[in-house]
Coordinates of C-alpha atoms and ligand atoms in Angstrom, one line a residue:
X1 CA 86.6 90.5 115.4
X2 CA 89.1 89.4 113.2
X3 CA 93.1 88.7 114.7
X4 CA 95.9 90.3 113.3
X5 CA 99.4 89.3 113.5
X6 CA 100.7 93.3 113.6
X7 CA 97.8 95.5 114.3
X8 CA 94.9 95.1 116.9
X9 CA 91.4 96.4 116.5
X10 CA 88.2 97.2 118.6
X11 CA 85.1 99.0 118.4
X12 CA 83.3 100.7 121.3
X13 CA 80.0 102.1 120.1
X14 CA 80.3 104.2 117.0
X15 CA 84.2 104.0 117.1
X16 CA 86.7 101.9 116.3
X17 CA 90.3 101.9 117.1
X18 CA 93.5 100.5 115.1
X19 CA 96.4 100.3 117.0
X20 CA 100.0 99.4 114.9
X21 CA 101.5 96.9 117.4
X22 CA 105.1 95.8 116.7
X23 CA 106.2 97.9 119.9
X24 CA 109.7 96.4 119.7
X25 CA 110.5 97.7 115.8
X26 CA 108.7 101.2 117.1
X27 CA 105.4 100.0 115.1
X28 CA 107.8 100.4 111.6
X29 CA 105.2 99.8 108.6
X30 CA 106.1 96.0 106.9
X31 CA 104.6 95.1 104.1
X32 CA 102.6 92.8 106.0
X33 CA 101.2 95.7 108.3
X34 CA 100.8 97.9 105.4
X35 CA 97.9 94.8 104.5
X36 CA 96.7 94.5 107.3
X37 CA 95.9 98.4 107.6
X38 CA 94.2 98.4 104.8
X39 CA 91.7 95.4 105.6
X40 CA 91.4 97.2 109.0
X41 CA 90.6 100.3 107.6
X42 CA 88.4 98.9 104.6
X43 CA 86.0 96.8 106.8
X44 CA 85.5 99.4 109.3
X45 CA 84.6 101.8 106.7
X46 CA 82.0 99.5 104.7
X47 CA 80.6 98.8 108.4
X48 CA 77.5 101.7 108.9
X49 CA 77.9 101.1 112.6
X50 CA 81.4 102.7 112.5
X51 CA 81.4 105.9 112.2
X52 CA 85.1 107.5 113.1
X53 CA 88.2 105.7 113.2
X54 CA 91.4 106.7 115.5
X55 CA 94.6 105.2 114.5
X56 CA 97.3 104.8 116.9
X57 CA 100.4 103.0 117.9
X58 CA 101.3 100.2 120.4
X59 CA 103.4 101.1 123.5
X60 CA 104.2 104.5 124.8
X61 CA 107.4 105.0 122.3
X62 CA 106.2 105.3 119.2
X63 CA 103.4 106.2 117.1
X64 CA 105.3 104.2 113.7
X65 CA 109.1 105.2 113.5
X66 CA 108.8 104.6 109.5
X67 CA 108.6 102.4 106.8
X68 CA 110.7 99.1 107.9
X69 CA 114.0 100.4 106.5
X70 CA 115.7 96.8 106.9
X71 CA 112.7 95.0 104.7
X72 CA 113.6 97.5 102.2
X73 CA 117.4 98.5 102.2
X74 CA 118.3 96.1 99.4
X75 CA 115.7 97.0 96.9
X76 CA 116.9 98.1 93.9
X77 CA 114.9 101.5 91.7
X78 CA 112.0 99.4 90.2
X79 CA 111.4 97.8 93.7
X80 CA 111.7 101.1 95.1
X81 CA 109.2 103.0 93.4
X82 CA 107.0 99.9 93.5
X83 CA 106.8 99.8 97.5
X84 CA 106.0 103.7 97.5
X85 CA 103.3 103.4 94.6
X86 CA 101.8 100.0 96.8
X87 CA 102.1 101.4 100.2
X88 CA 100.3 104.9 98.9
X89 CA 97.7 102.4 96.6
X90 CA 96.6 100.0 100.1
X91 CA 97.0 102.1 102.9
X92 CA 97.9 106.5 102.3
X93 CA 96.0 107.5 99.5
X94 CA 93.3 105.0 100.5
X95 CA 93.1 106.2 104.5
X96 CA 93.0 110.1 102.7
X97 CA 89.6 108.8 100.3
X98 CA 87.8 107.0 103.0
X99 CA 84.3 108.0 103.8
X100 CA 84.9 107.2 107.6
X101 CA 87.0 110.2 108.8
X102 CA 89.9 108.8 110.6
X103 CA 92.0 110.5 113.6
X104 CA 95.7 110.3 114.5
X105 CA 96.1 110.0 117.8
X106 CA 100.0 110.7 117.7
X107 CA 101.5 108.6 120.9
X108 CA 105.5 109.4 120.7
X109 CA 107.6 108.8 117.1
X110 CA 105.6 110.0 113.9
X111 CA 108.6 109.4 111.9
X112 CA 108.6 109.0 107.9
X113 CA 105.6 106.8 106.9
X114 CA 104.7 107.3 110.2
X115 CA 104.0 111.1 109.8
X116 CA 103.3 110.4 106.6
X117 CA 99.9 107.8 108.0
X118 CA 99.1 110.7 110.4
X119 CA 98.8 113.2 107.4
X120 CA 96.8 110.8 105.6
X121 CA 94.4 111.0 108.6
X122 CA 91.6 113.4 108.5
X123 CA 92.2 114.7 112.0
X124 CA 95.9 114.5 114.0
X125 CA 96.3 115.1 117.5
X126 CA 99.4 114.0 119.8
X127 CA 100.6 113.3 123.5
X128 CA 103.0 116.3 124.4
X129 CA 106.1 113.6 124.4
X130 CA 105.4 113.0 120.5
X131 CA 107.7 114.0 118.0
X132 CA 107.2 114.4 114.1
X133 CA 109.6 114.4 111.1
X134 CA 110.4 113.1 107.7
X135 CA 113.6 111.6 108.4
X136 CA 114.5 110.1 104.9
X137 CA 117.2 112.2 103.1
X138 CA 119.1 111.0 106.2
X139 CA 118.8 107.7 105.0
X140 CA 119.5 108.8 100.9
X141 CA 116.2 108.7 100.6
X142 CA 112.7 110.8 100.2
X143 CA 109.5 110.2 101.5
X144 CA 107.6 107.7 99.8
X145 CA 104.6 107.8 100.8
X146 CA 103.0 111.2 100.1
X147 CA 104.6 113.4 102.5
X148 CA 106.7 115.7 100.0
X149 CA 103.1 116.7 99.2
X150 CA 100.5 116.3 102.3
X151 CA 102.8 117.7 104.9
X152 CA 103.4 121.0 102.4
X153 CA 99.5 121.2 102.0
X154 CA 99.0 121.2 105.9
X155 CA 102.1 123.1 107.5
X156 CA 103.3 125.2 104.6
X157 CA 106.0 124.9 101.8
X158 CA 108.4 126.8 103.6
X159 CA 107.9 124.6 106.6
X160 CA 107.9 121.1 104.8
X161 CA 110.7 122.0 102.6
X162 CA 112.8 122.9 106.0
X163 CA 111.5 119.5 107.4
X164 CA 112.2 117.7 104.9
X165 CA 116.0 119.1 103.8
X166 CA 117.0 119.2 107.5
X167 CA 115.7 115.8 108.2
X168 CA 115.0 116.8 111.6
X169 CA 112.2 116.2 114.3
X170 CA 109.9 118.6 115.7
X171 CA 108.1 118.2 119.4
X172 CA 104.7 118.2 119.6
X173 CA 104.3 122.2 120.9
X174 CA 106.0 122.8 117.7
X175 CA 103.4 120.9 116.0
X176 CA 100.2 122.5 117.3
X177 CA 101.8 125.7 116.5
X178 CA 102.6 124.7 112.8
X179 CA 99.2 123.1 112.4
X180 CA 100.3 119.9 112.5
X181 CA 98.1 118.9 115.1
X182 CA 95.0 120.2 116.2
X183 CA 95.5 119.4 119.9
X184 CA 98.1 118.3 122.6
X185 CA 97.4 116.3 125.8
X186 CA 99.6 114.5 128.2
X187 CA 99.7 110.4 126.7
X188 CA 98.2 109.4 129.7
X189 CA 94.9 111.2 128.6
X190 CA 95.1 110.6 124.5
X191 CA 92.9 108.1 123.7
X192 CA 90.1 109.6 125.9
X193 CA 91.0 113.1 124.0
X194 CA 90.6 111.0 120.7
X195 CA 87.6 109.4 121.5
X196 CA 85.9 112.8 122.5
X197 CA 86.8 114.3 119.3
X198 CA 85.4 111.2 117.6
X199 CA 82.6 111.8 119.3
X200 CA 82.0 115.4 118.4
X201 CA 82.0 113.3 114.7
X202 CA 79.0 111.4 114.9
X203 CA 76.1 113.9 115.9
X204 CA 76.3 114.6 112.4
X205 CA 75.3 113.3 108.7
X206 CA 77.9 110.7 107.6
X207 CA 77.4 111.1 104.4
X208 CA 77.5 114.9 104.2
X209 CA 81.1 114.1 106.0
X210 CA 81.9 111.7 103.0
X211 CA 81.1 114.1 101.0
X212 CA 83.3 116.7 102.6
X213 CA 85.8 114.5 102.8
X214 CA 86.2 114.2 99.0
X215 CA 85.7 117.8 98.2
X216 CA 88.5 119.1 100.6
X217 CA 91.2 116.4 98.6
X218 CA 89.5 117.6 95.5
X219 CA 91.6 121.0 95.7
X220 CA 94.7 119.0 95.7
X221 CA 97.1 118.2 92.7
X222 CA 97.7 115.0 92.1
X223 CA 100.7 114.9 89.6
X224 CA 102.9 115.4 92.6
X225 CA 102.5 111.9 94.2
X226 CA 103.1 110.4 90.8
X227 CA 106.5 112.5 90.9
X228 CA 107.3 111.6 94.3
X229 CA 106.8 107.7 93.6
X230 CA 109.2 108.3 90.6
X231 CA 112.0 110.2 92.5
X232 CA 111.9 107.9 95.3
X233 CA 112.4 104.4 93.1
X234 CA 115.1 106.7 91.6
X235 CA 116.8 107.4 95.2
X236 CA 117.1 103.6 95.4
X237 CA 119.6 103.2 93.0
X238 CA 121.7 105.8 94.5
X239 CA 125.5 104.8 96.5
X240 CA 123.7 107.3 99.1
X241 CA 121.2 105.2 99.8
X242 CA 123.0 101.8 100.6
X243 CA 125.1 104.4 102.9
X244 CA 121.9 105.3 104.6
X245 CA 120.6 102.3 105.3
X246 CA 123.3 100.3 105.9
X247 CA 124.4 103.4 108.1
X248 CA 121.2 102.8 110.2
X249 CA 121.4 99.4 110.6
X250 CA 125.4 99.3 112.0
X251 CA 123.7 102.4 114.0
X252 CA 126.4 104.8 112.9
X253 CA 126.6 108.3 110.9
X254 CA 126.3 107.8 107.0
X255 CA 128.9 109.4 105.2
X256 CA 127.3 110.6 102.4
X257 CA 129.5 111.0 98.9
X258 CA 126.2 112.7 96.6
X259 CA 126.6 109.7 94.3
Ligands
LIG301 N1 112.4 100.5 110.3 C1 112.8 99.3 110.8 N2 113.2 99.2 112.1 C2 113.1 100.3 112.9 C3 112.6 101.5 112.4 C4 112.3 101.6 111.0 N3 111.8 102.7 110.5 N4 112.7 102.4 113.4 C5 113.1 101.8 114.5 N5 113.4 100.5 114.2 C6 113.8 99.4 115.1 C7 115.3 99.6 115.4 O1 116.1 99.1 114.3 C8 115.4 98.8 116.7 O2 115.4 97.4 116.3 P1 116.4 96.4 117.0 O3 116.1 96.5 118.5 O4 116.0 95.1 116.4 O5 117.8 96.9 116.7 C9 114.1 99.1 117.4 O6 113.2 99.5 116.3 C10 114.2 100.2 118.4 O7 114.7 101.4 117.8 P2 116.1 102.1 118.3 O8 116.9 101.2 119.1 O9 116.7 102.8 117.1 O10 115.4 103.2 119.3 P3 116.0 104.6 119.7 O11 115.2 105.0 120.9 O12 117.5 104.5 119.9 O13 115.7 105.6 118.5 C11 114.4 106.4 116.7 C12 114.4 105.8 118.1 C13 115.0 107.8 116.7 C14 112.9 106.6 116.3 C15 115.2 105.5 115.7 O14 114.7 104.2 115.9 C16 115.1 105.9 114.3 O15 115.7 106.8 113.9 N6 114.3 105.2 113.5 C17 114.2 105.3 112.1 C18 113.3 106.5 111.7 C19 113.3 106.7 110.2 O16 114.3 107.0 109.6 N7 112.1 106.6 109.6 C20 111.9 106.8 108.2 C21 111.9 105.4 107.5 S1 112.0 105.5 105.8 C22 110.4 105.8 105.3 O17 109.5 105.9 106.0 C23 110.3 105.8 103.8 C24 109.0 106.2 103.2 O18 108.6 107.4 103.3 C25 108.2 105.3 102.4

């Protein structure tokens, strides 16, 4: 088994497991991990003996708190809409297209590309102290990586857009009732939950589930992500967004001016 310098992964049986572990940056998604994902996620799903993959995060905080908002505060538009139309190319759109169906198992923060991995994910469960959001118009900023359109496809567009605009977090009750997540347990019993549901998986014909897989994404429009990577390189070259970030960083309120 290959070593990684920001993720871990094992295999037990039919399953393996990728847990994000950069526990003291709350598992944020570099570049770097963003790579490493996607050779995680590409071996395991060329490997026949794998069968379902649960993604998860290190430490009992966070699931991923985000993209890394200090490797990227200083990017200007084109950099911008190049990390969005990257990140979505190695790791979202690529986890959403696999063959192998992958399950979130949501362990605490599911914040911006965090949610945004979790939706990616075939199947999303949580530990009742998770919460969810898309955080980045608090940071003069949209979500970059396909969450302006998967998290409208799985809760709702009334929902999304009030997740979204508000910028705010929901618990993990909230979650299951929106549809967010199939399934709450306590964190102590989340991976066990995870690897029963993966289970469930692998009585049955893997490529039937390939198939399946690719005709549920079928239904789904893609000229939005294309949009989204635009707008988002565009939010980059906004005074709003040096506010947001820098705002973060100093770990006090932006003052936002619309410009
Ligand atoms: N990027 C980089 N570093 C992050 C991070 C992120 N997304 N989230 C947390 N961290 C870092 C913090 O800066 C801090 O690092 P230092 O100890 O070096 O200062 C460390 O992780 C621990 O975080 P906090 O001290 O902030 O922990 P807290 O308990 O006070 O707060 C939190 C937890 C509410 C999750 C808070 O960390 C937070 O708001 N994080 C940012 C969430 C966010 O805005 N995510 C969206 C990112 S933008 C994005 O994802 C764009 C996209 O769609 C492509």
């Amino acid at each position: 088994m290959k070593n990684y310098k920001n993720i871990l992964t094992e295999t037990e049986g039919a399953i393996s497991i990728i847990t994000i572990d950069r526990p003291k940056q709350l598992n944020a998604l570099n570049k770097e991990t963003i790579a490493e994902l996607h050779e995680a996620f590409d071996n395991f799903d060329k490997d026949e003996k794998v069968r379902a993959i649960i993604v998860t995060g290190s430490g009992e905080k966070a699931f991923v708190a985000g993209a890394d908002i200090k490797e990227f505060m200083n990017f200007d538009s084109v950099q911008g809409r190049e990390l969005a139309a990257k990140g979505q190319k190695l790791l979202f759109d690529f986890v959403e297209n696999l063959n192998t169906p992958v399950i979130a198992a949501i362990n605490g923060f599911a914040l911006g590309g965090g949610l945004e991995l979790a939706l990616a994910s075939h199947i999303r469960m949580a530990s009742d102290n998770a919460k969810m959001g898309l955080p980045e118009v608090s940071l003069g900023v949209i979500p970059g990586y396909g969450g302006t359109q998967r998290l409208a496809q799985i809760i709702g567009k009334g929902r999304a857009m009030e997740m979204i605009l508000t910028a705010g977090m929901i618990d993990a009750t909230t979650a299951l009732n929106y549809g967010l997540v199939t399934e709450v347990v306590s964190q102590a019993e989340l991976m066990d939950a995870a690897k029963s549901k993966a289970e469930k998986l692998l009585k049955n014909s893997p490529k039937a589930q390939s198939f399946a897989i690719k005709a549920v994404n079928a239904s789904y429009y893609k000229n939005g992500f294309e949009t989204e990577k635009d707008l988002f390189g565009q939010a980059f070259a906004t005074e709003d967004f040096k506010e947001g970030t820098t705002a973060f960083v100093e770990r006090r309120r932006a003052k936002f001016t619309g410009k």
